[in-house]
mmCIF file of C-alpha atoms and ligand atoms in Angstrom:
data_model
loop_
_atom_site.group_PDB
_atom_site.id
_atom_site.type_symbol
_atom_site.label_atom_id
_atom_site.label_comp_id
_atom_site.label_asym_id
_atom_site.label_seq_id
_atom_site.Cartn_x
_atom_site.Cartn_y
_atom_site.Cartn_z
ATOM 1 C CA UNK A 25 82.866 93.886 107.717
ATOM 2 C CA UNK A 26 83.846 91.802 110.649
ATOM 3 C CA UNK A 27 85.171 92.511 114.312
ATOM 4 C CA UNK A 28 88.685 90.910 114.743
ATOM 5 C CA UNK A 29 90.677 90.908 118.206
ATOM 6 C CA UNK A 30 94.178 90.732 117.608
ATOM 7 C CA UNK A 31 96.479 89.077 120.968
ATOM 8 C CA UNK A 32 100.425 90.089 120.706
ATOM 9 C CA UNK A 33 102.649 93.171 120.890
ATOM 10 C CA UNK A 34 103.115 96.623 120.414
ATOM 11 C CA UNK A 35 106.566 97.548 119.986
ATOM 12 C CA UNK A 36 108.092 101.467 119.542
ATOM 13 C CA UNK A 37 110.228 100.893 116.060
ATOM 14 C CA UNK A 38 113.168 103.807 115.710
ATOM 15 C CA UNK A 39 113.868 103.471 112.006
ATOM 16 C CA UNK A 40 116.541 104.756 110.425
ATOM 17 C CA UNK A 41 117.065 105.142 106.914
ATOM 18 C CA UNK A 42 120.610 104.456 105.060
ATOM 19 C CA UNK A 43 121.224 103.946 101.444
ATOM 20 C CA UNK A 44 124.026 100.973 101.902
ATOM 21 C CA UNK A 45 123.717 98.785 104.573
ATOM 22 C CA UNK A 46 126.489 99.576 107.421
ATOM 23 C CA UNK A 47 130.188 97.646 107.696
ATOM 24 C CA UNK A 48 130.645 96.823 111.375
ATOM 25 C CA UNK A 49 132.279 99.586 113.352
ATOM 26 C CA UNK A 50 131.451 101.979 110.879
ATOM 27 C CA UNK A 51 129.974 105.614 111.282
ATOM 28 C CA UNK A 52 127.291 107.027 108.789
ATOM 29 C CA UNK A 53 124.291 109.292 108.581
ATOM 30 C CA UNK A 54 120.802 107.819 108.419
ATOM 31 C CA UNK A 55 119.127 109.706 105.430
ATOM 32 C CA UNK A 56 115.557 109.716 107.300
ATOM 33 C CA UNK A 57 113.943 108.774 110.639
ATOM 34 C CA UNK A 58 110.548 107.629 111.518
ATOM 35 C CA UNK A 59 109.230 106.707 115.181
ATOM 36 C CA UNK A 60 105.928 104.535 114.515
ATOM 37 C CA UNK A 61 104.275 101.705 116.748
ATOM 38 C CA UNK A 62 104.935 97.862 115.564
ATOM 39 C CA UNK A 63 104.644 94.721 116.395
ATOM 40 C CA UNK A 64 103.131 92.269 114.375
ATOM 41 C CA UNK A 65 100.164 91.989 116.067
ATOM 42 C CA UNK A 66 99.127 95.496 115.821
ATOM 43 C CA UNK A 67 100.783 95.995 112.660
ATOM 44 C CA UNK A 68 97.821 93.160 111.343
ATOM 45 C CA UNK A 69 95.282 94.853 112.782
ATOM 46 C CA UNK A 70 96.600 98.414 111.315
ATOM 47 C CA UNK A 71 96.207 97.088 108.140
ATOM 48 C CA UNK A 72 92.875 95.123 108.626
ATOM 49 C CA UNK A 73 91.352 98.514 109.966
ATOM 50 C CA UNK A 74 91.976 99.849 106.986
ATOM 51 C CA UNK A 75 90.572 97.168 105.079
ATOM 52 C CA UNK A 76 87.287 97.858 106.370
ATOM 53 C CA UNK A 77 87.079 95.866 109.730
ATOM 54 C CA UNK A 78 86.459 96.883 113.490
ATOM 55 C CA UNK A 79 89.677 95.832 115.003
ATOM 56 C CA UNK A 80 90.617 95.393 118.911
ATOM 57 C CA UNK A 81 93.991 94.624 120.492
ATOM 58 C CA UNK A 82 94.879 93.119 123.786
ATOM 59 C CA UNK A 83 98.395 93.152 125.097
ATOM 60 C CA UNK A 84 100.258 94.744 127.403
ATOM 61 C CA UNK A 85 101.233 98.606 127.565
ATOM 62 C CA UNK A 86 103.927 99.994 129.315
ATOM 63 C CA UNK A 87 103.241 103.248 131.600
ATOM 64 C CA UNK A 88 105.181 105.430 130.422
ATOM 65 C CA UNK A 89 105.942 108.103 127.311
ATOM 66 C CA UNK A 90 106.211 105.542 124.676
ATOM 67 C CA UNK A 91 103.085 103.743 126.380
ATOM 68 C CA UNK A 92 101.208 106.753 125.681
ATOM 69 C CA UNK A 93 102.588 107.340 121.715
ATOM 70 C CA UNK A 94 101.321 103.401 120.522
ATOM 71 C CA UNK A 95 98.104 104.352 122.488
ATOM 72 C CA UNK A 96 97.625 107.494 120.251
ATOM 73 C CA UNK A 97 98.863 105.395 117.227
ATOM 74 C CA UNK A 98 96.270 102.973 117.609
ATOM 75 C CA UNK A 99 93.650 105.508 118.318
ATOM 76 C CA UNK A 100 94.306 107.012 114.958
ATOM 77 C CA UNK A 101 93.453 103.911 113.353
ATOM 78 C CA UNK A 102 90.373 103.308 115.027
ATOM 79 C CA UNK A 103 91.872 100.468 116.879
ATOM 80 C CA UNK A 104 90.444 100.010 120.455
ATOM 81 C CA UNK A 105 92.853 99.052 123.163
ATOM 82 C CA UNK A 106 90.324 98.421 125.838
ATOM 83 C CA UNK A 107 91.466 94.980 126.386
ATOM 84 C CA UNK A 108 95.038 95.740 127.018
ATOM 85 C CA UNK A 109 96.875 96.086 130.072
ATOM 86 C CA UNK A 110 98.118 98.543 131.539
ATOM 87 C CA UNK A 111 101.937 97.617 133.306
ATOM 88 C CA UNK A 112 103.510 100.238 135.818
ATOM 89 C CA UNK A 113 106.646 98.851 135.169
ATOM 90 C CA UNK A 114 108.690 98.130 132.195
ATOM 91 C CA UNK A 115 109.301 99.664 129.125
ATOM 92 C CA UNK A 116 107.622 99.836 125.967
ATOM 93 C CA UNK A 117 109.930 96.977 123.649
ATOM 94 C CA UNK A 118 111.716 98.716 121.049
ATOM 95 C CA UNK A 119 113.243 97.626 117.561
ATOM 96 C CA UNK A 120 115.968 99.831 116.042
ATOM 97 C CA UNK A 121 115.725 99.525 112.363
ATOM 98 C CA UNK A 122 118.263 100.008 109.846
ATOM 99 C CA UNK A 123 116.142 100.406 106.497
ATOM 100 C CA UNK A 124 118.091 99.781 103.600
ATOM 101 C CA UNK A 125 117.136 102.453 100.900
ATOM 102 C CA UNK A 126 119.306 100.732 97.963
ATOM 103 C CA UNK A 127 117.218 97.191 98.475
ATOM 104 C CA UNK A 128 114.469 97.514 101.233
ATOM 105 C CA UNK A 129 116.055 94.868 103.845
ATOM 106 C CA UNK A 130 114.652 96.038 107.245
ATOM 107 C CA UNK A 131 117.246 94.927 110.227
ATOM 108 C CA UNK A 132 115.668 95.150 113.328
ATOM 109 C CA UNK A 133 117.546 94.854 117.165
ATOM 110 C CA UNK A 134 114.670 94.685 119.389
ATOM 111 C CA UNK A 135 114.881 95.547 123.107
ATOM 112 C CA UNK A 136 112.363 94.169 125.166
ATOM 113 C CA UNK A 137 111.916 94.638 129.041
ATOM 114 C CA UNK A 138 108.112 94.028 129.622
ATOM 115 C CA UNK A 139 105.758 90.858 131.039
ATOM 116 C CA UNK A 140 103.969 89.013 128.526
ATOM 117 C CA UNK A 141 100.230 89.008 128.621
ATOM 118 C CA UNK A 142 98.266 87.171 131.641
ATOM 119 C CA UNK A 143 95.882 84.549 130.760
ATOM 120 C CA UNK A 144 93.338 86.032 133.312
ATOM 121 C CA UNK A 145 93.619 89.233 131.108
ATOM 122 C CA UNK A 146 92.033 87.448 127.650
ATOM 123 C CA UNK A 147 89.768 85.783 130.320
ATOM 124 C CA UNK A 148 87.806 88.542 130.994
ATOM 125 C CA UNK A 149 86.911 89.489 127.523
ATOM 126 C CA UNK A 150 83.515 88.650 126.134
ATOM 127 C CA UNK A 151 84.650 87.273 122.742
ATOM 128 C CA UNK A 152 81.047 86.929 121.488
ATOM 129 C CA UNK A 153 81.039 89.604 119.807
ATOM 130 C CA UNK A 154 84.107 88.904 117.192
ATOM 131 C CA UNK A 155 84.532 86.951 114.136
ATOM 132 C CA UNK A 156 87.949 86.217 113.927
ATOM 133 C CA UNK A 157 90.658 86.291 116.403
ATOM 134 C CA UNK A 158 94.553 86.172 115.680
ATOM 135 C CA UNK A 159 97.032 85.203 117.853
ATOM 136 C CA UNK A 160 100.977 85.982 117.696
ATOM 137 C CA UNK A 161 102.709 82.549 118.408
ATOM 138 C CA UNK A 162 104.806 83.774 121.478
ATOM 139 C CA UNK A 163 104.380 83.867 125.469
ATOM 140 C CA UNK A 164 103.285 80.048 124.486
ATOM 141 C CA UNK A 165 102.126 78.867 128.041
ATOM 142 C CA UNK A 166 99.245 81.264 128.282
ATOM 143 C CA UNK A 167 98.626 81.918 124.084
ATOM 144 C CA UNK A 168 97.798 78.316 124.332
ATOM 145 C CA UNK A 169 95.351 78.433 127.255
ATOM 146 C CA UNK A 170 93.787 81.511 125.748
ATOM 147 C CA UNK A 171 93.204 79.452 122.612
ATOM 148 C CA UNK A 172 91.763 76.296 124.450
ATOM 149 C CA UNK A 173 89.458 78.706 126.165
ATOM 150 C CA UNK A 174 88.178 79.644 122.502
ATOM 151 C CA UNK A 175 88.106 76.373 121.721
ATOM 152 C CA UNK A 176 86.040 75.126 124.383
ATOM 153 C CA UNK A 177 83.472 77.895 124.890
ATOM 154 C CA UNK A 178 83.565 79.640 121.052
ATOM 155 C CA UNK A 179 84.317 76.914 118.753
ATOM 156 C CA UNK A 180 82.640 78.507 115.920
ATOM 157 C CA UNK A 181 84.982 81.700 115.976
ATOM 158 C CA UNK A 182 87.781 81.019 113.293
ATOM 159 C CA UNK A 183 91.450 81.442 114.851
ATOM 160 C CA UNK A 184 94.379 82.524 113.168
ATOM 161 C CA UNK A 185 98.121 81.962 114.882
ATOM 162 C CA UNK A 186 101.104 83.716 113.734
ATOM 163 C CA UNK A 187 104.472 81.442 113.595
ATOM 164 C CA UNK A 188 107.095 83.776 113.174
ATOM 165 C CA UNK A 189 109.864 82.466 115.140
ATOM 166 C CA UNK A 190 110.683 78.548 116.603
ATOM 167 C CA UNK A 191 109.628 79.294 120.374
ATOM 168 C CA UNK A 192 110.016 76.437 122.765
ATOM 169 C CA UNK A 193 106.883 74.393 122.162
ATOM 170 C CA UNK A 194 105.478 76.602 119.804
ATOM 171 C CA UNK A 195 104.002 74.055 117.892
ATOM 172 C CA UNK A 196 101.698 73.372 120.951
ATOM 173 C CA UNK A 197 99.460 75.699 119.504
ATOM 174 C CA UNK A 198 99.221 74.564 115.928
ATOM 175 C CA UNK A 199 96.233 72.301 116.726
ATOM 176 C CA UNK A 200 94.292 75.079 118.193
ATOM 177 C CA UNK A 201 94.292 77.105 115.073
ATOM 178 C CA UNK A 202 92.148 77.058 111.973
ATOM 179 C CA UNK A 203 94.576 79.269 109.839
ATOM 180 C CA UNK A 204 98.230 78.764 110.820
ATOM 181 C CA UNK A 205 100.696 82.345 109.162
ATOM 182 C CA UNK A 206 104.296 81.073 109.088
ATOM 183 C CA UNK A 207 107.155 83.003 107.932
ATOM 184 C CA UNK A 208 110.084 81.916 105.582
ATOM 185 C CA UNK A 209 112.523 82.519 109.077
ATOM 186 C CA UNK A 210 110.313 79.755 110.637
ATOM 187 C CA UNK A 211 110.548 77.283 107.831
ATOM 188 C CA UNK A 212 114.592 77.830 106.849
ATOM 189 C CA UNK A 213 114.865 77.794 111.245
ATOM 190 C CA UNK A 214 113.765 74.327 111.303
ATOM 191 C CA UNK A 215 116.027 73.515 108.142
ATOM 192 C CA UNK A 216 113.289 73.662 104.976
ATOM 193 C CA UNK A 217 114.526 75.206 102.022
ATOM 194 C CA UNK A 218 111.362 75.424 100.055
ATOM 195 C CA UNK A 219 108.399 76.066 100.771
ATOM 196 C CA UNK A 220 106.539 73.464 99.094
ATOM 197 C CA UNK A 221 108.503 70.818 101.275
ATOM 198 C CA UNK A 222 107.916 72.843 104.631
ATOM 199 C CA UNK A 223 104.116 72.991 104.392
ATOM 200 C CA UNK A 224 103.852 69.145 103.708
ATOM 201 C CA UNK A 225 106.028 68.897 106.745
ATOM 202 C CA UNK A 226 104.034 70.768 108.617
ATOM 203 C CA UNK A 227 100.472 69.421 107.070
ATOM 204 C CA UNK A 228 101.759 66.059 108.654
ATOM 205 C CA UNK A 229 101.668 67.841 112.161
ATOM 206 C CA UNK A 230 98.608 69.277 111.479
ATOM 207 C CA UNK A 231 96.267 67.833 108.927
ATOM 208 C CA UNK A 232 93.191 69.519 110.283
ATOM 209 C CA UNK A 233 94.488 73.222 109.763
ATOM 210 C CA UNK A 234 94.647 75.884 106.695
ATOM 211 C CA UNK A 235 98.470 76.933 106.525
ATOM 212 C CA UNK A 236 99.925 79.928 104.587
ATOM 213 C CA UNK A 237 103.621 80.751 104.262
ATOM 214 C CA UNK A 238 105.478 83.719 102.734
ATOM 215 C CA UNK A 239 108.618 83.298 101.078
ATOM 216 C CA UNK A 240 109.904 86.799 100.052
ATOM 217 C CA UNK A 241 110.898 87.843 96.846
ATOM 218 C CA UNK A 242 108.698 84.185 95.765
ATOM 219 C CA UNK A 243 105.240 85.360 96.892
ATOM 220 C CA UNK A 244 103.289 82.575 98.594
ATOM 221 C CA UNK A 245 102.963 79.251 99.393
ATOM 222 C CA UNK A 246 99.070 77.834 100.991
ATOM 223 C CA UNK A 247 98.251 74.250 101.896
ATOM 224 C CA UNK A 248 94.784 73.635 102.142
ATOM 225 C CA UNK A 249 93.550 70.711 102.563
ATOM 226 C CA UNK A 250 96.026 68.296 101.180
ATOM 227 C CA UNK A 251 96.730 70.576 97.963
ATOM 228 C CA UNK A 252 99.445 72.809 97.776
ATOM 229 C CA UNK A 253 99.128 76.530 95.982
ATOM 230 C CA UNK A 254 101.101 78.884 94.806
ATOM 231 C CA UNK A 255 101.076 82.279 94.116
ATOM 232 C CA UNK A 256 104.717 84.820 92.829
ATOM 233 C CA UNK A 257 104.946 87.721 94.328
ATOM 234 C CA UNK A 258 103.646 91.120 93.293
ATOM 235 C CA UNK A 259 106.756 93.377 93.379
ATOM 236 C CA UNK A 260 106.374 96.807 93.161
ATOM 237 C CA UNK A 261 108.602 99.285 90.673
ATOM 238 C CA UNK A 262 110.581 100.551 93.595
ATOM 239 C CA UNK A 263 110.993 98.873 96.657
ATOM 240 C CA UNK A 264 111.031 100.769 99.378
ATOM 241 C CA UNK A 265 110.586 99.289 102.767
ATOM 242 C CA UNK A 266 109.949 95.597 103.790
ATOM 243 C CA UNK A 267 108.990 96.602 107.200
ATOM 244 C CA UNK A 268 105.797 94.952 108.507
ATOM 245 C CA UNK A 269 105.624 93.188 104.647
ATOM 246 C CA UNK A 270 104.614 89.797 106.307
ATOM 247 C CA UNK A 271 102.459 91.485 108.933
ATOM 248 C CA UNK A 272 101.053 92.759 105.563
ATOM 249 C CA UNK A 273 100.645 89.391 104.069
ATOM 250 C CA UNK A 274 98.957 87.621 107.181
ATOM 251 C CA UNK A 275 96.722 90.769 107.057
ATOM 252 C CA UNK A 276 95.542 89.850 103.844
ATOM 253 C CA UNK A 277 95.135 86.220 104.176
ATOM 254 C CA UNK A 278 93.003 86.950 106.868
ATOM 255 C CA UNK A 279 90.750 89.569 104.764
ATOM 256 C CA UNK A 280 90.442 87.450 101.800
ATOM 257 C CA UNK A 281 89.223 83.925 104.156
ATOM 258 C CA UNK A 282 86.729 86.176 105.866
ATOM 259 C CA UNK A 283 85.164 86.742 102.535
ATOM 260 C CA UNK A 284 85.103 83.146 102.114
ATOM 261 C CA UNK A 285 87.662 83.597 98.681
ATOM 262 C CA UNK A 286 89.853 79.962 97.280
ATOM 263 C CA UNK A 287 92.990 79.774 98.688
ATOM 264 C CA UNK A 288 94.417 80.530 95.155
ATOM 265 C CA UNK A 289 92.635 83.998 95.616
ATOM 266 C CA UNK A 290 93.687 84.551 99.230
ATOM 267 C CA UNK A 291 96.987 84.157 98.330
ATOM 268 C CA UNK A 292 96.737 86.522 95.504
ATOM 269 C CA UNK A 293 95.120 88.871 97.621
ATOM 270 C CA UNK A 294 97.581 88.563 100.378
ATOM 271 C CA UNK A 295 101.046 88.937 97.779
ATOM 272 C CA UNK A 296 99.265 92.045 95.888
ATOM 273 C CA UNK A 297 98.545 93.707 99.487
ATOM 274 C CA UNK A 298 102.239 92.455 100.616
ATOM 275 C CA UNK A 299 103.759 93.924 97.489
ATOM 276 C CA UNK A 300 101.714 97.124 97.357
ATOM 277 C CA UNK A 301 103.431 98.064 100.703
ATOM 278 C CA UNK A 302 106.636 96.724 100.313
ATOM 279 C CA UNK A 303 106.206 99.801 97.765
ATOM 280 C CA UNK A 304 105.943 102.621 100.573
ATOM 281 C CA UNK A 305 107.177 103.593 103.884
ATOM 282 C CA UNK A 306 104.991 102.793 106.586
ATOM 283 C CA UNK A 307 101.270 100.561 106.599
ATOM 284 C CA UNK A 308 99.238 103.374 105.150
ATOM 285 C CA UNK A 309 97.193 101.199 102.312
ATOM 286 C CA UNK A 310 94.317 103.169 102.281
ATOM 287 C CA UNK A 311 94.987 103.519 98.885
ATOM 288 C CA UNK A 312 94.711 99.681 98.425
ATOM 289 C CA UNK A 313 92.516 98.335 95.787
HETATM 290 C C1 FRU B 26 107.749 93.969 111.819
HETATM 291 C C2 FRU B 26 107.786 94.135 113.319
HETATM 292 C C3 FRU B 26 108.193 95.501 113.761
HETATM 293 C C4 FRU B 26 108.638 95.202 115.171
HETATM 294 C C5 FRU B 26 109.278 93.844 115.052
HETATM 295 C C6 FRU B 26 109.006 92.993 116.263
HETATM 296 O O1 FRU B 26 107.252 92.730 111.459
HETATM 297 O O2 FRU B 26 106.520 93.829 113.876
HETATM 298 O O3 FRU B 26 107.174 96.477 113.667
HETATM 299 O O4 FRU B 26 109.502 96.131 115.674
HETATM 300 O O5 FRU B 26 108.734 93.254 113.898
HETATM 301 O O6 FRU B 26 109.621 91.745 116.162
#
């Protein structure tokens, strides 16, 4: 299996479960709680540890309680954190998310009050050792430098970026990747409506790199070099939480190119995994097959 070093965040996510969604101004009882780590970043890499793979994460921790809670979360799934940094100040960001029970919608306010990963940080760490690296597509000014310094002295390591929101001049980065992971929130941001016509859009920008959307409730949408594929989505009997679904998604996309599969079978790979946890709380998929 291969080593993978993730670069992005770790968030605290306060989830609360409701079985309708709430009117404004209204007062109700959540119907469950869970505290767990996020982030996309680390939510990849939870479920690529699982998959088999010896995953490391570098981005920044805060100093404090909820510093030490993601440190113990990512411990427990064998997830080294040696390349993060350690920040006296600040706060560990937070999401408060309202999980809809009656359809799965996750609706996330995120606090965030911490610096963004130095460049001089990813600088120091001897990438020789890993096969694949993933970047999230945020904190653009140093991401890209980080990638350039792959780039220059690693071409042959594959990167993967993550486009998951429309940050000033994130498409600066696109023609550092290999594999670019955009979301349907990306695509409908900059106006697409399908997915079909987003990826050409983008393939335009960037001829030279694999690119992999998920649409939702439609599965997946690849476009590899010059063709287009598609592949519905695997939905399971009950759906149950949505959180971390895409995180999901880009986790399998990234599995299946490592073992070299078609795009048609990444993206089948990538919607079952996506769909298998959209089936359960949480990004335990050790039961994956
Ligand atoms: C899910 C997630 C959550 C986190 C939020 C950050 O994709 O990573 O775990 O709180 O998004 O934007």
């Amino acid at each position: 299996m291969a080593r993978i070093l993730g670069v992005g965040i770790a968030t605290l996510d306060i989830v609360n479960e409701v079985d309708h969604y709430p009117a404004e101004d209204e007062e109700m009882r959540a119907t469950a709680q869970h505290v767990r780590r996020g982030g996309n970043c680390t939510n990849t890499l939870t479920v690529l540890s699982q998959l088999g793979h010896g995953c490391d994460w570098s981005g920044v921790l805060a100093a404090e309680p909820d510093g030490g809670r993601i440190v113990t979360e990512l411990e427990q799934f064998s997830i080294g954190h040696q390349h993060s940094l350690l920040q006296a100040d600040g706060k560990v960001p937070t999401s408060y998310i309202t999980l809809n029970r009656a359809n799965g919608s996750r609706t996330i306010v995120h606090y965030r009050n911490l610096p963004e990963l130095p460049y001089e940080v990813f600088e120091s760490i001897d990438l020789t050792d890993y096969d694949w690296i993933h970047f999230e597509g945020r904190n653009i000014g140093e991401t890209k430098r980080m990638m350039q310094r792959c780039r220059e002295h690693y071409p042959d390591i594959p990167l993967s970026l993550e486009a998951e929101k429309p940050r000033e001049s994130i498409d600066e980065l696109f023609s550092h990747a290999d594999v670019i992971l955009y979301s349907r929130a990306y695509a409908q941001a900059l106006g697409y409506k399908r997915a079909e016509e987003f990826l050409l859009g983008m393939n335009e920008k960037v001829p030279t790199a694999t690119l992999y959307c998920a649409w939702g409730a439609q599965g997946g949408y690849g476009l590899v070099d010059d063709s287009l594929f598609h592949q519905a989505a695997f939905a399971p009997e009950v759906l149950v939480d949505t959180l971390g679904a895409g995180d999901s998604f880009n986790a399998g996309i990234i599995h299946a190119q490592l073992q070299q599969q078609s795009p048609q079978e990444v993206l089948h790979y990538a919607c079952r995994l996506a769909g298998y946890k959209c089936g359960r709380s949480g990004l335990d998929i050790q039961a994956f097959e």
